[in-house]
Coordinates of C-alpha atoms in Angstrom, one line a residue:
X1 CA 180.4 122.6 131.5
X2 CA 181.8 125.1 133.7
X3 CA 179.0 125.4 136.3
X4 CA 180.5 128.8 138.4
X5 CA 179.9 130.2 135.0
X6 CA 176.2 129.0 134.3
X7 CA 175.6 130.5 138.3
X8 CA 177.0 133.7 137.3
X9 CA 174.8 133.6 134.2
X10 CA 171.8 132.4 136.7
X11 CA 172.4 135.0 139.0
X12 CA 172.8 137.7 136.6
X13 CA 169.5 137.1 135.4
X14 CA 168.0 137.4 138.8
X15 CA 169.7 140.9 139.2
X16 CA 168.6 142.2 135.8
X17 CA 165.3 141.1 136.6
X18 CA 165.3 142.8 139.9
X19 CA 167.1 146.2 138.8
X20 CA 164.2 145.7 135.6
X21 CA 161.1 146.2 138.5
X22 CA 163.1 148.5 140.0
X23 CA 163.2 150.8 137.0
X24 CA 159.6 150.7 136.8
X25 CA 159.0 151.5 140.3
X26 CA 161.3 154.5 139.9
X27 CA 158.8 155.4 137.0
X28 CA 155.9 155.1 138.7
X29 CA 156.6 157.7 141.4
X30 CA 157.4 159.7 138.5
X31 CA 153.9 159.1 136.9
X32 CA 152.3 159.5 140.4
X33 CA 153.8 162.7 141.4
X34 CA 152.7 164.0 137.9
X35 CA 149.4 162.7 138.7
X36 CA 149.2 164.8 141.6
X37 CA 151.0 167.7 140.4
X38 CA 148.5 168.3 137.6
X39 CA 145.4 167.4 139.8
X40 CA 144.6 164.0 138.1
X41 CA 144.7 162.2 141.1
X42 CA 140.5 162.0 142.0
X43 CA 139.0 161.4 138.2
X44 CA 138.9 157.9 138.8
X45 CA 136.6 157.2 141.8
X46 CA 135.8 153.8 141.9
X47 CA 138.9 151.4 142.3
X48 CA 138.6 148.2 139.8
X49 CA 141.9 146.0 140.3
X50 CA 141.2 143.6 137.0
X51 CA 137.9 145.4 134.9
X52 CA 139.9 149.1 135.7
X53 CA 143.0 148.5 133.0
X54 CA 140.0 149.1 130.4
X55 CA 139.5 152.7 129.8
X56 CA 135.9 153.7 128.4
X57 CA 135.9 153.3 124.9
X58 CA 132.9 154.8 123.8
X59 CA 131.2 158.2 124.1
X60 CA 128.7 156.5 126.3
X61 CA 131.8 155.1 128.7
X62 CA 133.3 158.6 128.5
X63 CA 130.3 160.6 129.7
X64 CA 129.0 158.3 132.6
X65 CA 133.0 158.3 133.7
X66 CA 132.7 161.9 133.3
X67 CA 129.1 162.3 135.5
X68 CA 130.7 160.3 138.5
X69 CA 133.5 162.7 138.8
X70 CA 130.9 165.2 138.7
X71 CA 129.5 164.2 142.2
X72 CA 133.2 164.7 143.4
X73 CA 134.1 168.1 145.6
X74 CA 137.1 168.4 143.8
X75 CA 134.9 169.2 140.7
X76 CA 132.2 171.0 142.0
X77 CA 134.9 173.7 144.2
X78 CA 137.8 173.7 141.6
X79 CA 136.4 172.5 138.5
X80 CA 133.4 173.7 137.3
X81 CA 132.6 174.1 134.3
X82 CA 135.2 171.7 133.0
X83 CA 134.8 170.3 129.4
X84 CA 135.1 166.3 128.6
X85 CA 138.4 166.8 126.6
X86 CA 139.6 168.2 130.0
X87 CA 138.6 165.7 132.0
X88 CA 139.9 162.7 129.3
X89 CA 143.6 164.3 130.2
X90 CA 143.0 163.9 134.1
X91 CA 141.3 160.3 133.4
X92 CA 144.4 159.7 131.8
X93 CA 147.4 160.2 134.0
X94 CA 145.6 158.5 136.5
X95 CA 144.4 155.7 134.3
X96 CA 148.3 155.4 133.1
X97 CA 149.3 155.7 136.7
X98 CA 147.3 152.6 138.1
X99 CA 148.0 150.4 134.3
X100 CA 151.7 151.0 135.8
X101 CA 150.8 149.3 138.9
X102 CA 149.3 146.5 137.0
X103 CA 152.3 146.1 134.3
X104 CA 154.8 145.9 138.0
X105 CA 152.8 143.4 139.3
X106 CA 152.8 141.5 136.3
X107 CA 156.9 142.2 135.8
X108 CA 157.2 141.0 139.4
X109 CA 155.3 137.9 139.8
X110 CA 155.9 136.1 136.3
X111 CA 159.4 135.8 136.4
X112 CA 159.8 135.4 140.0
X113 CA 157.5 131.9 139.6
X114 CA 159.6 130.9 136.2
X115 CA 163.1 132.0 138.4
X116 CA 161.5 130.0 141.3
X117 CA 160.7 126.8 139.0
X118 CA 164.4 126.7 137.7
X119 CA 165.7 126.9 140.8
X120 CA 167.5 130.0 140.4
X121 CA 166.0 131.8 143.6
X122 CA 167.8 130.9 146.9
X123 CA 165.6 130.6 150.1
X124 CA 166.3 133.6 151.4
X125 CA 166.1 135.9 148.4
X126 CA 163.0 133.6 148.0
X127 CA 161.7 135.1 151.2
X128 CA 162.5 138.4 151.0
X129 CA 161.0 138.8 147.0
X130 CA 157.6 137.1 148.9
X131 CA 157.5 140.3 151.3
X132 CA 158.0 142.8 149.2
X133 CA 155.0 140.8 146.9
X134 CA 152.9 141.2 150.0
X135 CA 154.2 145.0 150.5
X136 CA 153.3 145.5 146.7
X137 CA 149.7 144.5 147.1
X138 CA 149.1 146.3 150.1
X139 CA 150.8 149.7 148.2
X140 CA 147.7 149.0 146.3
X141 CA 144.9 149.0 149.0
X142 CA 146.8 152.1 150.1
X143 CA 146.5 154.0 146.9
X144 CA 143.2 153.6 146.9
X145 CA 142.4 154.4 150.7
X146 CA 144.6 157.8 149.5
X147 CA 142.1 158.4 146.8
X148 CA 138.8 157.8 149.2
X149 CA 140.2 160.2 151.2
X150 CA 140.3 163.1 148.4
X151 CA 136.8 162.2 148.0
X152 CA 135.1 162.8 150.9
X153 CA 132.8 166.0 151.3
X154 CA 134.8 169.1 151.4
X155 CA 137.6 167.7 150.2
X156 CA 139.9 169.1 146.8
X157 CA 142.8 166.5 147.1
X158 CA 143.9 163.9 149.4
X159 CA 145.0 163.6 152.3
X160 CA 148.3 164.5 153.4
X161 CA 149.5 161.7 155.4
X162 CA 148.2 159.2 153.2
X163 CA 149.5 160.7 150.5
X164 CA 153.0 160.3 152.2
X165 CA 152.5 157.1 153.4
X166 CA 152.1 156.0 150.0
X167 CA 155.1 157.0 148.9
X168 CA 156.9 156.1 151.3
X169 CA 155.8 152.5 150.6
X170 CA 156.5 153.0 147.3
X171 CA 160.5 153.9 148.2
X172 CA 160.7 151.1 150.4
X173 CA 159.6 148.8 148.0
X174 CA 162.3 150.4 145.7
X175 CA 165.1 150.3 148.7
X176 CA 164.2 146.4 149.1
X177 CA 164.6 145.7 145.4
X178 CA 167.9 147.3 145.1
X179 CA 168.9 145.6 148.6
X180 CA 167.9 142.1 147.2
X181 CA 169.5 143.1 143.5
X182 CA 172.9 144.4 145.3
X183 CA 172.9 141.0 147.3
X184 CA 173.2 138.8 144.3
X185 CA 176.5 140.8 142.6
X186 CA 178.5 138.2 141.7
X187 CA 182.7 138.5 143.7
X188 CA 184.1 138.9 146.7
X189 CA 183.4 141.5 148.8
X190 CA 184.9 142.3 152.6
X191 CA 182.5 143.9 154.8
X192 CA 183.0 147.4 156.1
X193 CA 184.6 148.2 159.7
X194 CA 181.2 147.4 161.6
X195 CA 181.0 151.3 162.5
X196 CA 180.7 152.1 158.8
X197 CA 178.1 149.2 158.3
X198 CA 175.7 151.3 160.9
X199 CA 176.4 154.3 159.2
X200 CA 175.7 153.1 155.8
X201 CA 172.6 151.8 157.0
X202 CA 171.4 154.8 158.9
X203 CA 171.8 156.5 155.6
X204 CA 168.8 155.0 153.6
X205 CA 166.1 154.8 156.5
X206 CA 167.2 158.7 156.8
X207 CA 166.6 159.0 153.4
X208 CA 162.8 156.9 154.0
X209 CA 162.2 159.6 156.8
X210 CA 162.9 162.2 154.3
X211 CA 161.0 161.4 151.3
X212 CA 158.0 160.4 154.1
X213 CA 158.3 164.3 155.3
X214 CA 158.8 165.6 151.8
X215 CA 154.9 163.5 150.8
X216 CA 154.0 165.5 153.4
X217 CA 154.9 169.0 152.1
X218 CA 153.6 168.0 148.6
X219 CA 150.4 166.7 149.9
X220 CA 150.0 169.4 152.7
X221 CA 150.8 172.2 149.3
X222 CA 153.1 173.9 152.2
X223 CA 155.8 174.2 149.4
X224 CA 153.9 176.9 147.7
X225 CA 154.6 178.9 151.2
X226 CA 158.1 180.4 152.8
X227 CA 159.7 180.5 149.1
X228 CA 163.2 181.7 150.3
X229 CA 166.0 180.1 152.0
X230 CA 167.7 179.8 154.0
X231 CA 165.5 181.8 155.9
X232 CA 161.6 181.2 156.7
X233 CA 159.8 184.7 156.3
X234 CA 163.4 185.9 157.4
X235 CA 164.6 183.6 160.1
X236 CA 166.1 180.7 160.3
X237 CA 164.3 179.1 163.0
X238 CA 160.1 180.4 162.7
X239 CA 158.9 181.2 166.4
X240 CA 157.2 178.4 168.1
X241 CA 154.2 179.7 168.6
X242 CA 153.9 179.4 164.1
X243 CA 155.0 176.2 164.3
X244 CA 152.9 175.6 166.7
X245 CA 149.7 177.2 166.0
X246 CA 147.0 174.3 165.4
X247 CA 145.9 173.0 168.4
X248 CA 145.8 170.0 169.3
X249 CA 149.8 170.6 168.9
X250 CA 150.0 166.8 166.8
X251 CA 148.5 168.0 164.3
X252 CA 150.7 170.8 163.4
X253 CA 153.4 167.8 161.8
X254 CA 150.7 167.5 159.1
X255 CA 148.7 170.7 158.8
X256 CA 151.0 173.3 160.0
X257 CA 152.8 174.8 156.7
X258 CA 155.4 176.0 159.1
X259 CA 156.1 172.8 160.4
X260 CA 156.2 170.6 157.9
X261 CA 158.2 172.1 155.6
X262 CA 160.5 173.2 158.6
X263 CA 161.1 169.5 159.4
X264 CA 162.1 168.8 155.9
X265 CA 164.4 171.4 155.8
X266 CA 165.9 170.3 158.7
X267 CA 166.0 166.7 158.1
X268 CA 168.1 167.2 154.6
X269 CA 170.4 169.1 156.7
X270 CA 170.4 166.1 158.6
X271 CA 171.2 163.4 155.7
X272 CA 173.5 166.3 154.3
X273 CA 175.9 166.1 157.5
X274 CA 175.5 162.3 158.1
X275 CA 176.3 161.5 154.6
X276 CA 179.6 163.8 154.7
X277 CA 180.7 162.6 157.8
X278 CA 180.5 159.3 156.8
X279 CA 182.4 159.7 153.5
X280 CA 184.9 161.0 155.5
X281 CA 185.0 158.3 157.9
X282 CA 185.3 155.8 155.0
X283 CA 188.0 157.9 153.3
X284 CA 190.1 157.7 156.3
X285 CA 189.2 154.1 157.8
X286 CA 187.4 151.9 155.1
X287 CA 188.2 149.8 152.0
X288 CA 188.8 152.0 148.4
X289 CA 185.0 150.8 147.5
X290 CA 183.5 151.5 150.5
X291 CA 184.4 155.1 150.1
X292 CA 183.8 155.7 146.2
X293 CA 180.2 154.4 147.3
X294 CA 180.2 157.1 150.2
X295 CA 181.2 160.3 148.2
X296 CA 178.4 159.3 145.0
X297 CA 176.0 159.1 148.1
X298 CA 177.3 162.6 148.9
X299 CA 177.2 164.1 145.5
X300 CA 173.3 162.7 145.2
X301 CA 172.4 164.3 148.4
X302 CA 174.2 167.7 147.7
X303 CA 172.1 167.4 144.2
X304 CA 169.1 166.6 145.9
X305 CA 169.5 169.4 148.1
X306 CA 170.5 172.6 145.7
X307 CA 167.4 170.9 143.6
X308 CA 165.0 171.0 146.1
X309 CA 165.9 174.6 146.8
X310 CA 165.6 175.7 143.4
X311 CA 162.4 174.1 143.3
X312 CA 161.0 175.8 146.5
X313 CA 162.6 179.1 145.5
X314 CA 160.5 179.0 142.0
X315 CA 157.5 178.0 143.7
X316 CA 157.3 174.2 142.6
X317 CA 157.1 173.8 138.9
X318 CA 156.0 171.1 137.7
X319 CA 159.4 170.3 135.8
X320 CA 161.5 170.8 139.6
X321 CA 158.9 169.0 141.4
X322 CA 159.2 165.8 138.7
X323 CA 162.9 166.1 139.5
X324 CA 163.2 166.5 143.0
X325 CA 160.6 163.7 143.6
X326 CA 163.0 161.0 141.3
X327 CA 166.1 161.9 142.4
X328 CA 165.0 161.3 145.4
X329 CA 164.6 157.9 144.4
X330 CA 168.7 158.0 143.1
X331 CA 169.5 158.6 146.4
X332 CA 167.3 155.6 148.2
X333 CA 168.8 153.9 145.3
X334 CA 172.2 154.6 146.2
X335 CA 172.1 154.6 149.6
X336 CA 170.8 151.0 149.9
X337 CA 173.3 149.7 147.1
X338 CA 175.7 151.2 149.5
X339 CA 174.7 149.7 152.8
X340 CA 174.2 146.1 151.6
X341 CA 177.4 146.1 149.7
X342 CA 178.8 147.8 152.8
X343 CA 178.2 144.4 154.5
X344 CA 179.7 142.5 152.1
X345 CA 179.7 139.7 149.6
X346 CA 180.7 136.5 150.2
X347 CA 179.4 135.2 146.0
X348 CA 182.3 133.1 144.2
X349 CA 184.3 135.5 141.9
X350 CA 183.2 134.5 138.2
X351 CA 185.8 133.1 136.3
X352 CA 185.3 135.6 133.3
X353 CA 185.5 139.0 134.5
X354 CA 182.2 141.0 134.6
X355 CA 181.7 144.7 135.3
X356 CA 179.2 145.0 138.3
X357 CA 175.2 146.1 137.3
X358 CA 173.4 149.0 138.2
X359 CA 174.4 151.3 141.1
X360 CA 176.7 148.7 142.7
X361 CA 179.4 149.4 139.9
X362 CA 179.8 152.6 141.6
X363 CA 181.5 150.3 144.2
X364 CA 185.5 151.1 142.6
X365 CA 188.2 149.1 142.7
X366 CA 188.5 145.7 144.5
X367 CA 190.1 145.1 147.5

């Protein structure tokens, strides 16, 4: 028995798995962002890890679900007056959003123990899955800490930072996932020049900082505000004393409309400019695959970008908003395929040639 070939096989499995959970994750953001672009997000108000995945299944479920969301602010100052059928299709995409938790968890751990009993699952992979298991329960917790803010007196929706904290945590459970997927591709690999290495990495935890700041303008609302570009109620730079405005002044990078949709703008400039330079610099000094990875991370960002500036110049739909929020996930996804494969591979090249999965077949030619 040819037993390179059986660890390819192993290892494939492994990757599939991990690229599988990964999928998902990608699908919840998208759930969750439609959660919260159609108000949803505060119909549940009680979080119920096991007896929650059972919707109410009578009437008599249905109208005492109904008369706790009653007692909510978000009802009594937006929604008065709201019918049960109503309510059933808020109930809904946040029921849906928390089953997709649950069906993740489920996806994550059962295969990881069955990998782990047939000793397909090295120590260190091993180690890393455990953290982002922890990571995953604590996204939990902080989904629901998110939602018990929205329900405090006064209050319509949640609160911004949380709100970006949470899917942030989210991404970087979706950037270690992809890492830990990327790691087990099967060939040899040569590292980047070490200065390419750092700027691979910089790329992703730009991109994190990035899709925190953007959970900040969707929770904050402060995209419905300063709908042109490139220009902010005709300048480029808003005066300080608008950014500004809130005193005390730390609160203006959650509050402020100005500011927090100034700092996104200018941190996609940011990843814009790192991300070309770099493709440049791996054009000119790095390996053939090291630069095809480079330019796709480009051609996400430059997406990303004319995307999120149709969606702020048509006042966030609820279409552009879906998109913008998962592509941003393509280009965490991409990113991190590209800095771990950046560092290179030293896996045994299978004897039957393969073709690469997921993102790291944008990798090109060998070297």
């Amino acid at each position: 028995m040819d037993m390179r070939g059986a660890g390819d096989r192993r290892s494939g499995a492994v990757r599939t798995w991990l690229y599988v959970v990964a999928a998902l994750v990608v699908a919840m953001v998208a759930v969750g962002g439609a959660t919260r672009l159609t108000g949803s997000g505060l119909s549940i108000t009680e979080w119920r890890p096991v007896t929650g995945a059972i919707p109410p299944l009578s009437e008599a479920d249905w109208a005492a679900e109904f008369a706790k969301y009653k007692d909510t602010p978000q009802y009594n100052i937006l929604n008065q007056g709201m019918g049960l059928s109503a309510f059933k299709v808020l109930y809904g995409w946040e029921w849906g959003h928390r089953l997709l938790g649950r069906v993740i968890g489920l996806v994550f751990f059962l295969p990881l123990i069955v990998f782990w009993w047939q000793g397909r699952i090295s120590r260190r992979l091993g180690l890393g899955l455990l953290g982002l298991g922890v990571l995953g329960g604590f996204q939990g917790a902080i989904g629901w800490i998110m939602v018990a803010s929205g329900l405090q007196p006064g209050m319509t929706a949640v609160a911004p930072l949380k709100l970006a904290l949470h899917l942030t945590t989210a991404s970087l459970i979706l950037a270690g996932l992809v890492w830990l997927a990327a790691g087990e591709r099967r060939g040899v690999l040569a590292p980047a020049p070490a200065r390419l290495r750092m700027t691979a990495l910089a790329l992703p935890i730009l991109v994190l900082v990035q899709i925190f700041l953007g959970g900040l303008v969707a929770g904050s609302h402060a995209g419905l505000v300063y709908n042109t570009w490139p220009t902010m109620d005709g300048q480029l730079v808003p005066p300080v004393d608008s950014l500004f405005a809130i005193r005390p002044w730390i609160e203006n990078f959650v509050d402020n409309h100005a500011l927090v949709q100034f700092d996104h703008r200018v941190t996609a400039y940011l990843v814009f400019v790192v991300a070309i330079l770099h493709a440049v610099d791996a054009r000119l000094t790095g390996p053939k695959s090291a630069a095809g990875r480079a330019v796709g991370v480009v051609i996400l960002v430059l997406a990303q970008m004319a995307l999120g500036i149709a969606t702020l110049l048509l006042a966030v739909p609820l279409w552009a908003a879906l998109a913008h929020q998962v592509l941003a996930m393509a280009v965490l996804t991409m990113a991190t395929v590209h800095a771990r494969l950046s560092r290179g591979s030293g896996q045994v090249a299978p004897a039957a040639a393969e073709p690469p999965l997921g993102f790291e077949g944008l990798a090109g030619g060998r070297i």
